PDB file of C-alpha atoms in Angstrom:
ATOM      1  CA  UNK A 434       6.459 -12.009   5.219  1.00  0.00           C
ATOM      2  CA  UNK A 435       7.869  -9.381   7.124  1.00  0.00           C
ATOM      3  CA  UNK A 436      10.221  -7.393   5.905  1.00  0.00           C
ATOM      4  CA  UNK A 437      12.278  -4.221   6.643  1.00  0.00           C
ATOM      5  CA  UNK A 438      11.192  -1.294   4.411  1.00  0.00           C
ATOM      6  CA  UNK A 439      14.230   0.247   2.465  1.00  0.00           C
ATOM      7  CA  UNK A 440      15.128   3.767   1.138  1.00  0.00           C
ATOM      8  CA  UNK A 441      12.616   3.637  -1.681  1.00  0.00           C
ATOM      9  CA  UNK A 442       9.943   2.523   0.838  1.00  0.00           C
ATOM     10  CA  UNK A 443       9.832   4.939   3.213  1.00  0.00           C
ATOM     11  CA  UNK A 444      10.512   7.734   0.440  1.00  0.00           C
ATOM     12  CA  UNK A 445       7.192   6.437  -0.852  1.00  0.00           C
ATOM     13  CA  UNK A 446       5.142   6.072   2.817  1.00  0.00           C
ATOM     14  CA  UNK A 447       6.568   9.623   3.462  1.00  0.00           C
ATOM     15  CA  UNK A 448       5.137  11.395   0.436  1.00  0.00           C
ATOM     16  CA  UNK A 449       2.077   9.347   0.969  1.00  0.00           C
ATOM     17  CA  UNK A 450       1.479  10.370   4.604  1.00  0.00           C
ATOM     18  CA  UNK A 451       3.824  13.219   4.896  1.00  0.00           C
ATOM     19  CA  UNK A 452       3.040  13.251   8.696  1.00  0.00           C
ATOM     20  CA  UNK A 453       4.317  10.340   9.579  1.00  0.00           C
ATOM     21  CA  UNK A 454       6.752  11.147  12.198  1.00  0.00           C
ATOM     22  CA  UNK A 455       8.517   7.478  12.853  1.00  0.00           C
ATOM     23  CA  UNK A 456       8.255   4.202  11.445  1.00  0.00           C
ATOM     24  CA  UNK A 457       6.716   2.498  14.308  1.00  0.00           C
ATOM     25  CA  UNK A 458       2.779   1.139  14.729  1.00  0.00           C
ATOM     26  CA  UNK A 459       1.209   3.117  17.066  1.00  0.00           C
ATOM     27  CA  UNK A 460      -1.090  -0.230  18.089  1.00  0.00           C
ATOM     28  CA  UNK A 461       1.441  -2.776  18.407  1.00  0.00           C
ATOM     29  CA  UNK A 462       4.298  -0.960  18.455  1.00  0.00           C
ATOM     30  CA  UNK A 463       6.307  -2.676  15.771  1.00  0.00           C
ATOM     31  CA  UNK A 464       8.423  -1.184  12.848  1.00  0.00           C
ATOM     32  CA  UNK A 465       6.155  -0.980   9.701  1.00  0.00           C
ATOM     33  CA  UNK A 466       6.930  -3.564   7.212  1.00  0.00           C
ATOM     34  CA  UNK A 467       4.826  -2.549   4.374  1.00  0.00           C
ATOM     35  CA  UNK A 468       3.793   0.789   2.798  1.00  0.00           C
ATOM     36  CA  UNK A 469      -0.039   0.522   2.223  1.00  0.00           C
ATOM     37  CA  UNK A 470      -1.051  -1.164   5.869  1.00  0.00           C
ATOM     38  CA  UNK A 471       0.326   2.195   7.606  1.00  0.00           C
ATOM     39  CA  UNK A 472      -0.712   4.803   5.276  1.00  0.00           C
ATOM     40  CA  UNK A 473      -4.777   2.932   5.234  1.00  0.00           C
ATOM     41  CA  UNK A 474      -5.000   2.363   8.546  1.00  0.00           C
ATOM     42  CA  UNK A 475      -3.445   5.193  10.487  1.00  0.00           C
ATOM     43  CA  UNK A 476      -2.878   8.106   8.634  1.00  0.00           C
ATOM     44  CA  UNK A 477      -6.234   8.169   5.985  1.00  0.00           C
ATOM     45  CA  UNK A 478      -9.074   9.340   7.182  1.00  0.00           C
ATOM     46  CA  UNK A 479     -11.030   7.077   4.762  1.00  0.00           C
ATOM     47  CA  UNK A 480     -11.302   5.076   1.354  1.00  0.00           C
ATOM     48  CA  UNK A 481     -11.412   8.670  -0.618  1.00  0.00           C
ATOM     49  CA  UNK A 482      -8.033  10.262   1.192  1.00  0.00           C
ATOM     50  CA  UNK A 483      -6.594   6.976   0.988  1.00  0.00           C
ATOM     51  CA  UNK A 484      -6.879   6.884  -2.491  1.00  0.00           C
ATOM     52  CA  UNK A 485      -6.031  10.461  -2.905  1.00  0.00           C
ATOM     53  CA  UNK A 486      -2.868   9.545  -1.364  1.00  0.00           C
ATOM     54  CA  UNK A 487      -2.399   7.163  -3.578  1.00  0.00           C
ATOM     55  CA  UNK A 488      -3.113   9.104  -7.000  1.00  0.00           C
ATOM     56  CA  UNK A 489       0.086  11.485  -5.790  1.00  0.00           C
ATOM     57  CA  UNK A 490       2.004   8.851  -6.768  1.00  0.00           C
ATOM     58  CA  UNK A 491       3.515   8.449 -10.086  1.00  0.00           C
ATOM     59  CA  UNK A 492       2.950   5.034 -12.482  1.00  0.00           C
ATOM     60  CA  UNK A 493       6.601   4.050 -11.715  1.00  0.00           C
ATOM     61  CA  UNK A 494       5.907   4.093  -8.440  1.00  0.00           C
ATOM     62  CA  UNK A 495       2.681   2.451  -8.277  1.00  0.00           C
ATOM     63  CA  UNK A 496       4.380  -0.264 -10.453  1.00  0.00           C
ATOM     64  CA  UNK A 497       6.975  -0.501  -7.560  1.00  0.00           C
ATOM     65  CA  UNK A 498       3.805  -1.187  -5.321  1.00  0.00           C
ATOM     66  CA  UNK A 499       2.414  -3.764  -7.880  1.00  0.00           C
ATOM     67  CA  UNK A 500       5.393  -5.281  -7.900  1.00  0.00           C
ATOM     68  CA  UNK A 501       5.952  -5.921  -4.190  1.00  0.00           C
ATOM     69  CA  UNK A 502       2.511  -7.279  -3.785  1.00  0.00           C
ATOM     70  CA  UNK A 503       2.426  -9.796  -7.008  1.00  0.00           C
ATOM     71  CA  UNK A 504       5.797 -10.998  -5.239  1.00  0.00           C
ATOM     72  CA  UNK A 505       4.241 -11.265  -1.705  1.00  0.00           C
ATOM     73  CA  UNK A 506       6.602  -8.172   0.061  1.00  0.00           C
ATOM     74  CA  UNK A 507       3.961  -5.737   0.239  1.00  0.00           C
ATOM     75  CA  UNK A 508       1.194  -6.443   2.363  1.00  0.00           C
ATOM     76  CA  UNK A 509      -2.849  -6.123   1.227  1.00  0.00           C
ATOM     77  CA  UNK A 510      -4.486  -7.879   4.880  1.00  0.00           C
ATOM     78  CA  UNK A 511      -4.474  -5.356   7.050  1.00  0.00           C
ATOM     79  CA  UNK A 512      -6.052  -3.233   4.584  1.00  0.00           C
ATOM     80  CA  UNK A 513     -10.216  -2.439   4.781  1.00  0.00           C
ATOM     81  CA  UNK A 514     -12.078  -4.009   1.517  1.00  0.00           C
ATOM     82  CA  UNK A 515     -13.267  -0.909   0.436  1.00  0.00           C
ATOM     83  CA  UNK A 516      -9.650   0.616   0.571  1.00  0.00           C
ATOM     84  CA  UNK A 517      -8.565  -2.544  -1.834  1.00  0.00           C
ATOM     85  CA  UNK A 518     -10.940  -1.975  -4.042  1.00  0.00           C
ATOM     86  CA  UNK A 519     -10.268   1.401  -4.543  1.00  0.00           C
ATOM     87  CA  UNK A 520      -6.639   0.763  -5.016  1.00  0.00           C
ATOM     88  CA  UNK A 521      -7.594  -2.074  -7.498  1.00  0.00           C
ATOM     89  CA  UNK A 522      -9.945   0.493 -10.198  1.00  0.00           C
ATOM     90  CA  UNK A 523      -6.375   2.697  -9.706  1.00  0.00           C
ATOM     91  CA  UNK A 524      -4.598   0.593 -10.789  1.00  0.00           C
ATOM     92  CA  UNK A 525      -6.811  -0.631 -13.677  1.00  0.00           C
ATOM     93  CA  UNK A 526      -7.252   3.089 -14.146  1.00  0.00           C
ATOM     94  CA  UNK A 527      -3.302   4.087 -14.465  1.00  0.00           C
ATOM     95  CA  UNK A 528      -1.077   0.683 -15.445  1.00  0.00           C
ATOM     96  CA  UNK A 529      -3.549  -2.177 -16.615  1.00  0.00           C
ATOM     97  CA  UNK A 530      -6.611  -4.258 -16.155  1.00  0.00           C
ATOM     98  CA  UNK A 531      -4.496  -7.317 -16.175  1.00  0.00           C
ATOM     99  CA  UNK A 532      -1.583  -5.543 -13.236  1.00  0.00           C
ATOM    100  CA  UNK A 533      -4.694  -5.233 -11.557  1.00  0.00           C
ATOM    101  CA  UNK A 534      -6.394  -8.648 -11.751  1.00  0.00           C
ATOM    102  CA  UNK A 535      -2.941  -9.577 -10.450  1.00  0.00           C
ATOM    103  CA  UNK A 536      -3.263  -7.644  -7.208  1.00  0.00           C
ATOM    104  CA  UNK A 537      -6.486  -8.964  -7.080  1.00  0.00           C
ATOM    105  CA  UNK A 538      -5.231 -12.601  -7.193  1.00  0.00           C
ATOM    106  CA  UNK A 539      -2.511 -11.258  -4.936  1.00  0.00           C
ATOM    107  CA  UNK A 540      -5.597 -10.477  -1.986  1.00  0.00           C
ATOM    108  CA  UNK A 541      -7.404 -12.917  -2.148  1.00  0.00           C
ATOM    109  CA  UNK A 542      -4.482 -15.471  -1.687  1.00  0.00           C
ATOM    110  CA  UNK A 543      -5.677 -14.616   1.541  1.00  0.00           C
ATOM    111  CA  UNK A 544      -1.939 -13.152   3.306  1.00  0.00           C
ATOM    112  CA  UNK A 545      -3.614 -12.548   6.768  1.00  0.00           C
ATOM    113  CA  UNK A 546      -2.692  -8.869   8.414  1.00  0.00           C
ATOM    114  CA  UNK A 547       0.858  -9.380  10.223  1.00  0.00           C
ATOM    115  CA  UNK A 548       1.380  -6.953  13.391  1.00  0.00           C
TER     116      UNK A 548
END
């Protein structure tokens, strides 16, 4: 499922982790190829500022987000359950019980994290 992250992509990771200085994984030194996995796991300092980052986003671009997971591009396993779950009552919150039973479905399909 990798992919390479486009314009819109990184516009998105860089307003959600504004200090992200390259596109590269610190760990395994590969290009990020999602937008969540990155901004969870290395630039949050928890579940509550990685849903704060999160909430700076408008509902077009959360849709964007919703989008690329329901159609497998965005990746949800590297991502802790409690940051999941906190993206899922977001969602639910802002676009729709139902857009997020489908990124519900969309986790537990069971996409494994990807380095």
């Amino acid at each position: 499922m990798p992919r390479e992250l486009d314009e819109k992509d990184i516009a998105i990771l860089k307003k959600l982790a504004p200090e992200c200085g390259d596109l590269t994984c610190s760990g395994s030194g590969h290009m990020f190829h999602s937008i969540l996995p990155p901004v969870s796991n290395h630039f949050s300092e928890d579940s509550e500022d990685f849903i704060r980052r999160l909430s700076s986003l408008g509902d077009d671009e959360l849709t964007y987000i919703t989008d690329l997971i329901r159609k497998g591009d965005e990746s949800l396993g590297c991502l802790p359950v409690e940051d999941v779950e906190a993206l899922v009552h977001l969602i639910h919150d802002r676009l729709s019980p139902e857009v997020a039973q489908n990124v519900i479905s969309a986790y537990e399909s069971g996409n494994a994290c990807e380095h």
